[in-house]
PDB file of C-alpha atoms in Angstrom:
ATOM      1  CA  MET A 186      70.157  90.688  59.769  1.00 39.00           C
ATOM      2  CA  GLU A 187      68.046  92.237  62.473  1.00 39.00           C
ATOM      3  CA  LEU A 188      67.280  90.055  65.488  1.00 43.00           C
ATOM      4  CA  GLY A 189      63.864  90.768  66.978  1.00 43.00           C
ATOM      5  CA  ALA A 190      63.093  91.241  70.633  1.00 40.00           C
ATOM      6  CA  GLU A 191      60.358  88.697  70.476  1.00 37.00           C
ATOM      7  CA  LYS A 192      62.989  86.130  69.674  1.00 40.00           C
ATOM      8  CA  LEU A 193      65.123  87.290  72.563  1.00 42.00           C
ATOM      9  CA  VAL A 194      62.380  87.032  75.217  1.00 39.00           C
ATOM     10  CA  GLU A 195      60.113  84.282  73.907  1.00 36.00           C
ATOM     11  CA  GLY A 196      62.347  82.113  71.731  1.00 38.00           C
ATOM     12  CA  SER A 197      65.261  81.771  74.143  1.00 43.00           C
ATOM     13  CA  SER A 198      66.255  78.863  76.272  1.00 43.00           C
ATOM     14  CA  GLU A 199      64.505  77.825  79.462  1.00 45.00           C
ATOM     15  CA  GLU A 200      67.561  78.935  81.393  1.00 41.00           C
ATOM     16  CA  LEU A 201      67.076  82.482  80.147  1.00 44.00           C
ATOM     17  CA  ARG A 202      63.468  82.577  81.268  1.00 40.00           C
ATOM     18  CA  SER A 203      64.284  81.214  84.700  1.00 40.00           C
ATOM     19  CA  GLU A 204      67.235  83.593  85.072  1.00 41.00           C
ATOM     20  CA  VAL A 205      65.099  86.564  84.299  1.00 40.00           C
ATOM     21  CA  LYS A 206      62.467  85.501  86.759  1.00 39.00           C
ATOM     22  CA  SER A 207      64.902  84.675  89.611  1.00 37.00           C
ATOM     23  CA  SER A 208      67.357  87.534  89.324  1.00 40.00           C
ATOM     24  CA  GLY A 209      64.718  90.283  89.094  1.00 39.00           C
ATOM     25  CA  VAL A 210      66.376  91.687  85.964  1.00 41.00           C
ATOM     26  CA  GLY A 211      64.732  95.080  85.434  1.00 38.00           C
ATOM     27  CA  SER A 212      63.712  95.376  89.026  1.00 36.00           C
ATOM     28  CA  ARG A 213      64.699  99.033  89.125  1.00 41.00           C
ATOM     29  CA  ILE A 214      62.146  99.813  86.431  1.00 39.00           C
ATOM     30  CA  GLY A 215      59.655  97.073  87.283  1.00 43.00           C
ATOM     31  CA  PHE A 216      59.863  95.185  83.965  1.00 50.00           C
ATOM     32  CA  VAL A 217      62.263  94.059  81.352  1.00 62.00           C
ATOM     33  CA  ARG A 218      62.005  96.161  78.206  1.00 73.00           C
ATOM     34  CA  ARG A 219      61.948  94.575  74.821  1.00 81.00           C
ATOM     35  CA  ILE A 220      64.494  95.676  72.324  1.00 85.00           C
ATOM     36  CA  GLU A 221      65.224  94.953  68.727  1.00 91.00           C
ATOM     37  CA  LEU A 222      68.868  93.871  68.456  1.00 92.00           C
ATOM     38  CA  SER A 223      71.147  94.447  65.503  1.00 93.00           C
ATOM     39  CA  ASP A 224      74.307  92.565  64.603  1.00 93.00           C
ATOM     40  CA  ARG A 225      76.293  95.385  66.121  1.00 94.00           C
ATOM     41  CA  ASP A 226      74.424  94.997  69.432  1.00 96.00           C
ATOM     42  CA  ALA A 227      75.233  91.291  69.458  1.00 95.00           C
ATOM     43  CA  GLU A 228      78.908  92.147  68.859  1.00 94.00           C
ATOM     44  CA  ILE A 229      78.842  94.730  71.643  1.00 97.00           C
ATOM     45  CA  LEU A 230      77.441  92.108  74.032  1.00 96.00           C
ATOM     46  CA  ARG A 231      80.083  89.553  72.883  1.00 93.00           C
ATOM     47  CA  PHE A 232      82.887  92.150  73.306  1.00 94.00           C
ATOM     48  CA  VAL A 233      81.741  93.053  76.870  1.00 96.00           C
ATOM     49  CA  LEU A 234      81.332  89.395  77.788  1.00 93.00           C
ATOM     50  CA  GLU A 235      84.793  88.417  76.555  1.00 90.00           C
ATOM     51  CA  MET A 236      86.555  91.455  78.021  1.00 93.00           C
ATOM     52  CA  LYS A 237      84.798  91.189  81.388  1.00 93.00           C
ATOM     53  CA  PHE A 238      83.647  94.830  81.315  1.00 96.00           C
ATOM     54  CA  SER A 239      83.840  97.899  79.108  1.00 97.00           C
ATOM     55  CA  SER A 240      83.356 101.649  79.519  1.00 96.00           C
ATOM     56  CA  PRO A 241      81.187 103.773  77.235  1.00 96.00           C
ATOM     57  CA  SER A 242      84.301 105.284  75.709  1.00 95.00           C
ATOM     58  CA  ASP A 243      85.673 101.818  74.920  1.00 95.00           C
ATOM     59  CA  ILE A 244      82.361 100.864  73.227  1.00 96.00           C
ATOM     60  CA  HIS A 245      82.404 104.152  71.381  1.00 95.00           C
ATOM     61  CA  GLN A 246      85.903 103.629  70.109  1.00 93.00           C
ATOM     62  CA  LYS A 247      85.220 100.088  68.931  1.00 92.00           C
ATOM     63  CA  PHE A 248      81.655 100.275  67.617  1.00 93.00           C
ATOM     64  CA  PHE A 249      80.601 103.875  67.153  1.00 93.00           C
ATOM     65  CA  ALA A 250      83.860 105.584  65.954  1.00 89.00           C
ATOM     66  CA  ARG A 251      82.452 106.169  62.447  1.00 85.00           C
ATOM     67  CA  THR A 252      79.031 107.530  61.530  1.00 83.00           C
ATOM     68  CA  VAL A 253      76.725 105.972  59.028  1.00 83.00           C
ATOM     69  CA  SER A 254      78.050 108.368  56.393  1.00 86.00           C
ATOM     70  CA  GLY A 255      81.667 107.334  57.170  1.00 85.00           C
ATOM     71  CA  ASN A 256      82.699 110.481  59.046  1.00 89.00           C
ATOM     72  CA  VAL A 257      84.625 110.311  62.323  1.00 89.00           C
ATOM     73  CA  SER A 258      82.128 110.451  65.265  1.00 88.00           C
ATOM     74  CA  THR A 259      82.736 113.454  67.529  1.00 85.00           C
ATOM     75  CA  SER A 260      80.187 112.596  70.247  1.00 89.00           C
ATOM     76  CA  MET A 261      79.593 109.532  72.436  1.00 92.00           C
ATOM     77  CA  SER A 262      75.906 110.261  72.775  1.00 93.00           C
ATOM     78  CA  TRP A 263      74.749 107.480  70.391  1.00 92.00           C
ATOM     79  CA  ALA A 264      76.959 104.935  72.168  1.00 95.00           C
ATOM     80  CA  LYS A 265      75.711 105.998  75.585  1.00 95.00           C
ATOM     81  CA  ARG A 266      72.092 105.941  74.454  1.00 95.00           C
ATOM     82  CA  ARG A 267      72.439 102.458  73.095  1.00 96.00           C
ATOM     83  CA  LEU A 268      74.147 101.198  76.192  1.00 97.00           C
ATOM     84  CA  ARG A 269      71.333 102.593  78.291  1.00 96.00           C
ATOM     85  CA  GLN A 270      68.839 100.807  76.092  1.00 96.00           C
ATOM     86  CA  LEU A 271      70.729  97.485  76.399  1.00 97.00           C
ATOM     87  CA  GLU A 272      70.856  97.998  80.187  1.00 96.00           C
ATOM     88  CA  ARG A 273      67.156  98.699  80.373  1.00 95.00           C
ATOM     89  CA  ALA A 274      66.501  95.515  78.471  1.00 95.00           C
ATOM     90  CA  GLY A 275      68.522  93.549  81.053  1.00 95.00           C
ATOM     91  CA  LEU A 276      71.354  92.650  78.602  1.00 96.00           C
ATOM     92  CA  LEU A 277      74.003  94.786  80.295  1.00 97.00           C
ATOM     93  CA  ARG A 278      74.326  96.232  83.792  1.00 96.00           C
ATOM     94  CA  SER A 279      76.599  99.048  84.896  1.00 95.00           C
ATOM     95  CA  GLN A 280      78.950  99.245  87.891  1.00 94.00           C
ATOM     96  CA  HIS A 281      81.386 101.794  89.171  1.00 88.00           C
ATOM     97  CA  SER A 282      84.916 100.862  90.126  1.00 81.00           C
ATOM     98  CA  PHE A 283      85.883 101.804  93.652  1.00 80.00           C
ATOM     99  CA  SER A 284      88.942 103.474  92.372  1.00 80.00           C
ATOM    100  CA  GLU A 285      87.374 105.571  89.540  1.00 83.00           C
ATOM    101  CA  ARG A 286      84.311 107.558  88.801  1.00 85.00           C
ATOM    102  CA  ASP A 287      83.865 105.879  85.448  1.00 88.00           C
ATOM    103  CA  ARG A 288      80.937 103.664  84.831  1.00 92.00           C
ATOM    104  CA  TYR A 289      81.628 100.179  83.355  1.00 96.00           C
ATOM    105  CA  PHE A 290      79.233  97.829  81.736  1.00 97.00           C
ATOM    106  CA  LEU A 291      79.122  94.086  82.352  1.00 97.00           C
ATOM    107  CA  ALA A 292      77.218  91.469  80.505  1.00 97.00           C
ATOM    108  CA  THR A 293      74.300  89.694  82.188  1.00 97.00           C
ATOM    109  CA  TYR A 294      73.235  86.073  82.072  1.00 95.00           C
ATOM    110  CA  ARG A 295      70.416  87.273  79.841  1.00 95.00           C
ATOM    111  CA  SER A 296      72.951  88.393  77.183  1.00 94.00           C
ATOM    112  CA  TYR A 297      74.976  85.204  77.707  1.00 94.00           C
ATOM    113  CA  TYR A 298      71.962  82.984  76.963  1.00 93.00           C
ATOM    114  CA  PHE A 299      70.975  85.132  74.017  1.00 93.00           C
ATOM    115  CA  LEU A 300      74.427  84.918  72.469  1.00 93.00           C
ATOM    116  CA  ARG A 301      74.744  81.244  73.217  1.00 91.00           C
ATOM    117  CA  ASP A 302      71.448  80.561  71.452  1.00 91.00           C
ATOM    118  CA  GLN A 303      72.573  82.710  68.417  1.00 87.00           C
ATOM    119  CA  SER A 304      76.079  81.324  67.787  1.00 78.00           C
ATOM    120  CA  SER A 305      78.261  78.329  68.054  1.00 65.00           C
ATOM    121  CA  HIS A 306      81.099  80.272  69.778  1.00 68.00           C
ATOM    122  CA  ASP A 307      82.137  79.225  73.208  1.00 76.00           C
ATOM    123  CA  LEU A 308      81.447  82.061  75.544  1.00 83.00           C
ATOM    124  CA  PRO A 309      82.737  82.782  79.041  1.00 85.00           C
ATOM    125  CA  LYS A 310      80.054  83.221  81.614  1.00 89.00           C
ATOM    126  CA  PRO A 311      79.310  86.720  82.760  1.00 93.00           C
ATOM    127  CA  LEU A 312      80.846  88.207  85.915  1.00 92.00           C
ATOM    128  CA  LEU A 313      78.673  89.064  88.830  1.00 92.00           C
ATOM    129  CA  ALA A 314      80.909  92.064  89.608  1.00 94.00           C
ATOM    130  CA  ILE A 315      84.141  93.663  88.627  1.00 93.00           C
ATOM    131  CA  ASP A 316      87.036  91.896  90.395  1.00 92.00           C
ATOM    132  CA  GLN A 317      88.848  94.826  92.014  1.00 91.00           C
ATOM    133  CA  ARG A 318      91.982  92.657  92.444  1.00 91.00           C
ATOM    134  CA  THR A 319      92.503  92.353  88.657  1.00 89.00           C
ATOM    135  CA  PHE A 320      90.735  95.564  87.622  1.00 93.00           C
ATOM    136  CA  ALA A 321      93.852  97.484  86.584  1.00 92.00           C
ATOM    137  CA  HIS A 322      95.203  94.498  84.621  1.00 90.00           C
ATOM    138  CA  ASP A 323      91.852  93.749  82.870  1.00 92.00           C
ATOM    139  CA  LYS A 324      91.511  97.471  81.986  1.00 94.00           C
ATOM    140  CA  GLU A 325      95.044  97.506  80.431  1.00 93.00           C
ATOM    141  CA  VAL A 326      94.306  94.313  78.367  1.00 90.00           C
ATOM    142  CA  LEU A 327      91.137  96.061  77.127  1.00 92.00           C
ATOM    143  CA  ARG A 328      93.067  99.236  76.252  1.00 94.00           C
ATOM    144  CA  LEU A 329      95.769  97.137  74.450  1.00 90.00           C
ATOM    145  CA  ARG A 330      93.157  95.249  72.448  1.00 90.00           C
ATOM    146  CA  LEU A 331      91.575  98.413  71.280  1.00 92.00           C
ATOM    147  CA  GLN A 332      94.983  99.922  70.431  1.00 91.00           C
ATOM    148  CA  LEU A 333      95.980  96.838  68.421  1.00 88.00           C
ATOM    149  CA  GLU A 334      92.676  96.715  66.549  1.00 87.00           C
ATOM    150  CA  THR A 335      92.912 100.390  65.703  1.00 85.00           C
ATOM    151  CA  SER A 336      96.599 100.509  64.693  1.00 87.00           C
ATOM    152  CA  GLN A 337      97.195  97.058  63.259  1.00 83.00           C
ATOM    153  CA  GLY A 338      93.714  96.206  61.989  1.00 76.00           C
ATOM    154  CA  LEU A 339      93.659  93.191  64.229  1.00 68.00           C
ATOM    155  CA  ILE A 340      90.302  91.469  63.752  1.00 70.00           C
ATOM    156  CA  GLU A 341      90.275  88.114  65.569  1.00 73.00           C
ATOM    157  CA  TRP A 342      90.956  88.520  69.266  1.00 75.00           C
ATOM    158  CA  ILE A 343      91.012  85.383  71.421  1.00 71.00           C
ATOM    159  CA  SER A 344      90.378  86.508  74.992  1.00 72.00           C
ATOM    160  CA  ASP A 345      92.172  84.906  77.833  1.00 71.00           C
ATOM    161  CA  ARG A 346      88.758  83.953  79.245  1.00 70.00           C
ATOM    162  CA  ARG A 347      87.975  81.954  76.098  1.00 69.00           C
ATOM    163  CA  LEU A 348      91.406  80.323  76.237  1.00 67.00           C
ATOM    164  CA  ARG A 349      90.977  79.356  79.899  1.00 66.00           C
ATOM    165  CA  SER A 350      87.617  77.834  79.206  1.00 65.00           C
ATOM    166  CA  GLY A 351      89.338  74.747  77.946  1.00 63.00           C
ATOM    167  CA  ARG A 352      89.194  75.497  74.218  1.00 61.00           C
ATOM    168  CA  TYR A 353      92.852  76.427  73.893  1.00 55.00           C
ATOM    169  CA  ARG A 354      93.504  73.366  71.709  1.00 61.00           C
ATOM    170  CA  ASP A 355      90.969  74.672  69.184  1.00 63.00           C
ATOM    171  CA  TYR A 356      93.260  77.683  68.631  1.00 63.00           C
ATOM    172  CA  GLY A 357      96.588  75.639  68.348  1.00 68.00           C
ATOM    173  CA  PHE A 358      97.779  76.447  71.855  1.00 65.00           C
ATOM    174  CA  GLN A 359      99.192  74.153  74.516  1.00 63.00           C
ATOM    175  CA  ILE A 360      98.189  74.510  78.147  1.00 62.00           C
ATOM    176  CA  LEU A 361     101.604  76.081  78.937  1.00 61.00           C
ATOM    177  CA  ASN A 362     100.770  79.023  76.675  1.00 58.00           C
ATOM    178  CA  VAL A 363      97.474  79.798  78.235  1.00 57.00           C
ATOM    179  CA  PRO A 364      97.436  82.674  80.691  1.00 62.00           C
ATOM    180  CA  ALA A 365      96.825  81.796  84.287  1.00 61.00           C
ATOM    181  CA  GLY A 366      93.674  83.223  85.696  1.00 51.00           C
TER     182      GLY A 366
END
């Protein structure tokens, strides 16, 4: 199912419209570009939101590792191009870590409101910036998730952010088993 950009901009909640106006999303380019979103785009946004941030190589590994014909992808160019488009549309924003040259993408409130309007999943709110105090830990959790999904075929990941949001009982956990944040 393809989700149209018209739905994203015009059919979203009042909070999305006020967020876009107040935050100046797209201020670098003067306007917010419209974009047609696929199911994979929504999954990318959800992944970045739950994992706090993600690099282009992480996104490539998870969502662009195979081509349409089923071959192994040898280039990250399609992943990088799509991430740039999502950033121009105000759904993602990029930030550099002070300790690395790599660029990391974070979800915006625009993507949060879009995903919230599209699904019944509880979503953590987006970060305003990468927390440098927990950056190494968060990056390792992201790496381990990708490794587990690749090697073990793990499909349903419950992020610590989702568990800490108070929904731990929905997954059969007790408060003692929820990671401290």
